[in-house]
Tab-separated table of C-alpha atoms in Angstrom:
chain	number	residue	atom	x	y	z
A	1	LYS	CA	-47.949	30.210	-95.151
A	2	ALA	CA	-48.026	28.025	-92.139
A	3	GLY	CA	-44.680	27.655	-89.353
A	4	VAL	CA	-42.860	25.031	-88.561
A	5	THR	CA	-44.971	22.145	-86.998
A	6	GLN	CA	-43.531	20.006	-83.601
A	7	THR	CA	-45.694	16.897	-82.424
A	8	PRO	CA	-46.627	16.543	-80.123
A	9	ARG	CA	-46.125	19.404	-78.093
A	10	TYR	CA	-46.144	17.077	-73.955
A	11	LEU	CA	-44.433	14.337	-73.635
A	12	ILE	CA	-44.129	12.729	-70.599
A	13	LYS	CA	-41.620	9.185	-70.596
A	14	THR	CA	-39.879	6.402	-68.361
A	15	ARG	CA	-36.184	5.605	-67.848
A	16	GLY	CA	-35.358	3.095	-70.465
A	17	GLN	CA	-38.625	3.953	-72.654
A	18	GLN	CA	-37.529	5.378	-76.638
A	19	VAL	CA	-39.623	8.828	-78.410
A	20	THR	CA	-39.810	10.119	-81.502
A	21	LEU	CA	-40.649	13.544	-81.870
A	22	SER	CA	-42.133	15.179	-85.178
A	23	CYS	CA	-41.553	18.168	-87.100
A	24	SER	CA	-42.856	19.223	-90.254
A	25	PRO	CA	-40.987	22.533	-91.632
A	26	ILE	CA	-41.976	25.598	-93.768
A	27	SER	CA	-42.828	24.733	-97.229
A	28	GLY	CA	-40.601	24.944	-99.400
A	29	HIS	CA	-37.698	24.764	-96.976
A	30	ARG	CA	-35.256	21.823	-97.118
A	31	SER	CA	-33.595	22.271	-94.010
A	32	VAL	CA	-34.288	20.797	-90.345
A	33	SER	CA	-32.118	21.057	-87.498
A	34	TRP	CA	-32.813	19.785	-83.761
A	35	TYR	CA	-31.908	21.584	-81.028
A	36	GLN	CA	-32.275	20.550	-77.355
A	37	GLN	CA	-33.146	23.440	-74.847
A	38	THR	CA	-32.084	22.814	-70.859
A	39	PRO	CA	-32.071	25.502	-68.011
A	40	GLY	CA	-28.236	24.747	-67.364
A	41	GLN	CA	-27.539	23.746	-70.904
A	42	GLY	CA	-28.941	26.513	-72.961
A	43	LEU	CA	-29.373	25.823	-76.509
A	44	GLN	CA	-27.788	22.693	-77.755
A	45	PHE	CA	-27.284	21.825	-81.338
A	46	LEU	CA	-28.093	17.755	-82.489
A	47	PHE	CA	-28.374	17.745	-85.932
A	48	GLU	CA	-29.558	18.895	-89.010
A	49	TYR	CA	-30.845	17.549	-92.486
A	50	PHE	CA	-30.750	18.926	-95.601
A	51	SER	CA	-32.931	16.876	-98.618
A	52	GLU	CA	-32.852	13.521	-96.342
A	53	THR	CA	-28.856	13.860	-95.238
A	54	GLN	CA	-27.178	14.693	-91.855
A	55	ARG	CA	-25.738	17.309	-92.605
A	56	ASN	CA	-23.897	18.275	-89.204
A	57	LYS	CA	-24.243	16.464	-86.143
A	58	GLY	CA	-23.470	18.150	-82.403
A	59	ASN	CA	-22.429	16.508	-79.589
A	60	PHE	CA	-24.848	13.690	-78.021
A	61	PRO	CA	-24.772	10.356	-78.210
A	62	GLY	CA	-25.978	7.760	-80.254
A	63	ARG	CA	-29.471	7.050	-78.801
A	64	PHE	CA	-30.290	10.391	-80.301
A	65	SER	CA	-30.742	10.203	-83.940
A	66	GLY	CA	-33.076	11.514	-87.026
A	67	ARG	CA	-34.373	10.921	-90.209
A	68	GLN	CA	-36.306	13.792	-92.672
A	69	PHE	CA	-38.126	12.682	-95.444
A	70	SER	CA	-39.152	13.365	-99.120
A	71	ASN	CA	-41.938	16.401	-98.021
A	72	SER	CA	-38.713	17.633	-95.536
A	73	ARG	CA	-40.702	16.711	-92.666
A	74	SER	CA	-38.155	15.173	-89.741
A	75	GLU	CA	-37.870	12.904	-87.056
A	76	MET	CA	-35.729	12.654	-84.028
A	77	ASN	CA	-35.999	9.588	-81.938
A	78	VAL	CA	-33.981	9.270	-78.301
A	79	SER	CA	-32.999	5.709	-76.713
A	80	THR	CA	-33.159	4.435	-73.484
A	81	LEU	CA	-34.406	7.784	-72.489
A	82	GLU	CA	-32.436	8.847	-69.515
A	83	LEU	CA	-33.908	11.737	-66.571
A	84	GLY	CA	-31.000	13.974	-68.128
A	85	ASP	CA	-33.376	13.731	-71.282
A	86	SER	CA	-36.302	15.417	-69.715
A	87	ALA	CA	-36.240	18.972	-71.855
A	88	LEU	CA	-37.545	21.425	-74.817
A	89	TYR	CA	-37.258	19.675	-77.942
A	90	LEU	CA	-37.138	22.729	-80.709
A	91	CYS	CA	-36.558	22.121	-84.691
A	92	ALA	CA	-35.674	25.013	-86.761
A	93	SER	CA	-36.300	24.785	-90.453
A	94	SER	CA	-34.235	27.213	-93.238
A	95	GLN	CA	-34.730	27.923	-97.012
A	96	GLY	CA	-31.718	26.734	-98.581
A	97	GLN	CA	-27.960	26.143	-98.261
A	98	GLY	CA	-26.626	27.695	-95.345
A	99	ASN	CA	-26.439	30.777	-93.788
A	100	THR	CA	-30.252	31.603	-94.210
A	101	GLU	CA	-33.395	32.462	-91.399
A	102	ALA	CA	-33.997	29.639	-89.766
A	103	PHE	CA	-37.608	29.437	-88.044
A	104	PHE	CA	-38.342	27.516	-84.801
A	105	GLY	CA	-41.368	25.525	-83.866
A	106	GLN	CA	-42.961	25.664	-80.726
A	107	GLY	CA	-41.624	22.821	-79.388
A	108	THR	CA	-41.961	19.625	-77.847
A	109	ARG	CA	-41.286	19.018	-73.856
A	110	LEU	CA	-40.475	16.031	-72.732
A	111	THR	CA	-40.858	14.809	-69.191
A	112	VAL	CA	-38.744	11.741	-68.731
A	113	VAL	CA	-39.544	9.859	-65.019
B	1	GLY	CA	-19.430	23.938	-79.216
B	2	GLU	CA	-18.483	27.486	-79.934
B	3	ASN	CA	-18.727	29.932	-77.461
B	4	VAL	CA	-21.227	32.228	-77.510
B	5	GLY	CA	-21.449	34.069	-74.244
B	6	LEU	CA	-24.367	37.424	-72.935
B	7	HIS	CA	-22.558	39.725	-71.410
B	8	LEU	CA	-25.718	40.197	-68.637
B	9	PRO	CA	-28.086	37.253	-67.898
B	10	THR	CA	-30.608	39.509	-66.503
B	11	LEU	CA	-31.771	43.792	-67.835
B	12	SER	CA	-34.117	45.584	-66.125
B	13	VAL	CA	-35.660	48.441	-68.921
B	14	GLN	CA	-38.108	51.000	-67.997
B	15	GLU	CA	-41.185	51.438	-70.605
B	16	GLY	CA	-40.398	53.438	-73.795
B	17	ASP	CA	-36.486	53.041	-72.521
B	18	ASN	CA	-34.721	52.137	-75.063
B	19	SER	CA	-32.533	48.139	-74.351
B	20	ILE	CA	-29.074	47.356	-75.555
B	21	ILE	CA	-28.278	43.071	-75.380
B	22	ASN	CA	-24.845	42.437	-75.805
B	23	CYS	CA	-23.318	39.266	-76.927
B	24	ALA	CA	-19.753	38.289	-77.514
B	25	TYR	CA	-18.770	35.457	-80.051
B	26	SER	CA	-15.388	33.343	-80.712
B	27	ASN	CA	-15.717	32.169	-84.095
B	28	SER	CA	-13.640	34.729	-85.987
B	29	ALA	CA	-15.194	32.736	-88.911
B	30	SER	CA	-18.780	33.534	-88.180
B	31	ASP	CA	-20.286	35.297	-90.967
B	32	TYR	CA	-23.758	34.819	-89.997
B	33	PHE	CA	-25.794	35.948	-87.411
B	34	ILE	CA	-29.398	35.983	-85.871
B	35	TRP	CA	-30.700	37.131	-82.809
B	36	TYR	CA	-33.826	35.634	-80.875
B	37	LYS	CA	-36.936	36.599	-79.064
B	38	GLN	CA	-38.272	33.662	-76.223
B	39	GLU	CA	-41.486	34.473	-74.421
B	40	SER	CA	-42.021	32.077	-71.902
B	41	GLY	CA	-42.962	28.372	-73.554
B	42	LYS	CA	-43.121	29.130	-76.658
B	43	GLY	CA	-39.868	28.704	-79.186
B	44	PRO	CA	-37.341	31.414	-80.116
B	45	GLN	CA	-38.559	33.820	-82.519
B	46	PHE	CA	-36.620	35.024	-85.449
B	47	ILE	CA	-35.884	38.980	-84.748
B	48	ILE	CA	-33.230	40.150	-87.007
B	49	ASP	CA	-30.432	38.869	-89.027
B	50	ILE	CA	-27.042	40.178	-90.321
B	51	ARG	CA	-24.406	38.957	-92.262
B	52	SER	CA	-20.980	39.528	-91.760
B	53	ASN	CA	-20.191	41.844	-94.619
B	54	MET	CA	-22.350	44.042	-92.817
B	55	ASP	CA	-21.441	46.142	-89.818
B	56	LYS	CA	-25.253	47.663	-89.008
B	57	ARG	CA	-29.043	46.745	-89.805
B	58	GLN	CA	-32.239	47.877	-88.443
B	59	GLY	CA	-35.745	46.720	-88.418
B	60	GLN	CA	-39.060	48.260	-86.900
B	61	ARG	CA	-37.167	49.066	-83.363
B	62	VAL	CA	-34.376	46.838	-83.438
B	63	THR	CA	-31.153	48.077	-84.831
B	64	VAL	CA	-27.997	45.733	-84.875
B	65	LEU	CA	-25.119	45.530	-84.622
B	66	LEU	CA	-21.896	43.492	-85.427
B	67	ASN	CA	-18.405	44.245	-84.523
B	68	LYS	CA	-16.214	41.782	-85.944
B	69	THR	CA	-12.817	43.176	-84.928
B	70	VAL	CA	-13.950	42.539	-81.438
B	71	LYS	CA	-16.073	40.204	-82.342
B	72	HIS	CA	-19.108	41.435	-80.899
B	73	LEU	CA	-22.753	41.686	-81.419
B	74	SER	CA	-25.435	43.754	-79.426
B	75	LEU	CA	-28.966	44.511	-80.230
B	76	GLN	CA	-30.939	47.754	-79.611
B	77	ILE	CA	-34.420	48.162	-79.087
B	78	ALA	CA	-36.089	51.431	-78.836
B	79	ALA	CA	-39.129	52.683	-77.301
B	80	THR	CA	-39.061	48.886	-75.592
B	81	GLN	CA	-42.418	47.819	-74.505
B	82	PRO	CA	-44.068	45.758	-71.696
B	83	GLY	CA	-44.685	42.898	-75.203
B	84	ASP	CA	-40.593	43.228	-75.318
B	85	SER	CA	-39.876	41.341	-71.693
B	86	ALA	CA	-38.374	37.793	-72.883
B	87	VAL	CA	-35.994	36.122	-72.672
B	88	TYR	CA	-33.196	36.999	-75.977
B	89	PHE	CA	-30.711	34.853	-77.703
B	90	CYS	CA	-28.042	35.990	-80.345
B	91	ALA	CA	-26.621	32.841	-82.335
B	92	GLU	CA	-23.669	32.324	-84.445
B	93	ASN	CA	-23.276	30.185	-87.913
B	94	PRO	CA	-19.802	29.436	-88.686
B	95	ASN	CA	-20.313	28.332	-92.003
B	96	THR	CA	-21.973	24.821	-91.791
B	97	GLY	CA	-25.459	24.741	-93.101
B	98	ASN	CA	-28.146	25.240	-90.284
B	99	GLN	CA	-25.802	24.775	-87.308
B	100	PHE	CA	-26.354	28.181	-85.401
B	101	TYR	CA	-24.382	28.510	-81.590
B	102	PHE	CA	-26.469	29.898	-79.534
B	103	GLY	CA	-25.629	32.510	-75.859
B	104	THR	CA	-26.531	31.687	-72.522
B	105	GLY	CA	-30.031	34.433	-73.207
B	106	THR	CA	-30.171	37.671	-71.667
B	107	SER	CA	-33.745	37.958	-69.699
B	108	LEU	CA	-34.954	41.366	-70.138
B	109	THR	CA	-37.903	42.688	-67.950
B	110	VAL	CA	-40.194	45.749	-68.850
B	111	ILE	CA	-40.971	47.884	-66.184
B	112	PRO	CA	-44.927	49.799	-66.790
């Protein structure tokens, strides 16, 4: 069974631009969560999607958004990029409603210059 | 967010020794916990999980202990190997879907 796939692996963007990251969960998993990882803040929850609906949202500005498609694939978008958005963006795939194993992808390393 | 903290930011052990990594959590409503291992340049890798109705769970060379009274979690690695060198995170789920709160991480270095 294939693991969680995130694309692209690396990305360099300029301040003010917008970016879209993609996550394909493990086959059969319906929940996708997104996290931002930085050296200073660690792993911070962005949002979670389950069956195409945003179920939980972390404490990030509205520039961070996401969506989930009917095949459970998810995308997150960051608009008006800031230097501080440079981070490793990770998505985690889970099977069901909650309190189940969450498996991570390799992440997308975003650098904003 | 939730306060999930690790007691030691770094830990060095001799190859073959046992390692113990600790974690404190603050939400007494949390009922599901996961330990992750993250190697440089990779995403977190699931190691072992435990639910709040248990106080101990064993895997291959790893054991997780949960003390709900003092809201403490630990990961024990038996016969630590060089390949165990990584950053270890504990994560708690306060029963809000698949939203996890992560600790700051402990960097484990295994000395050959």
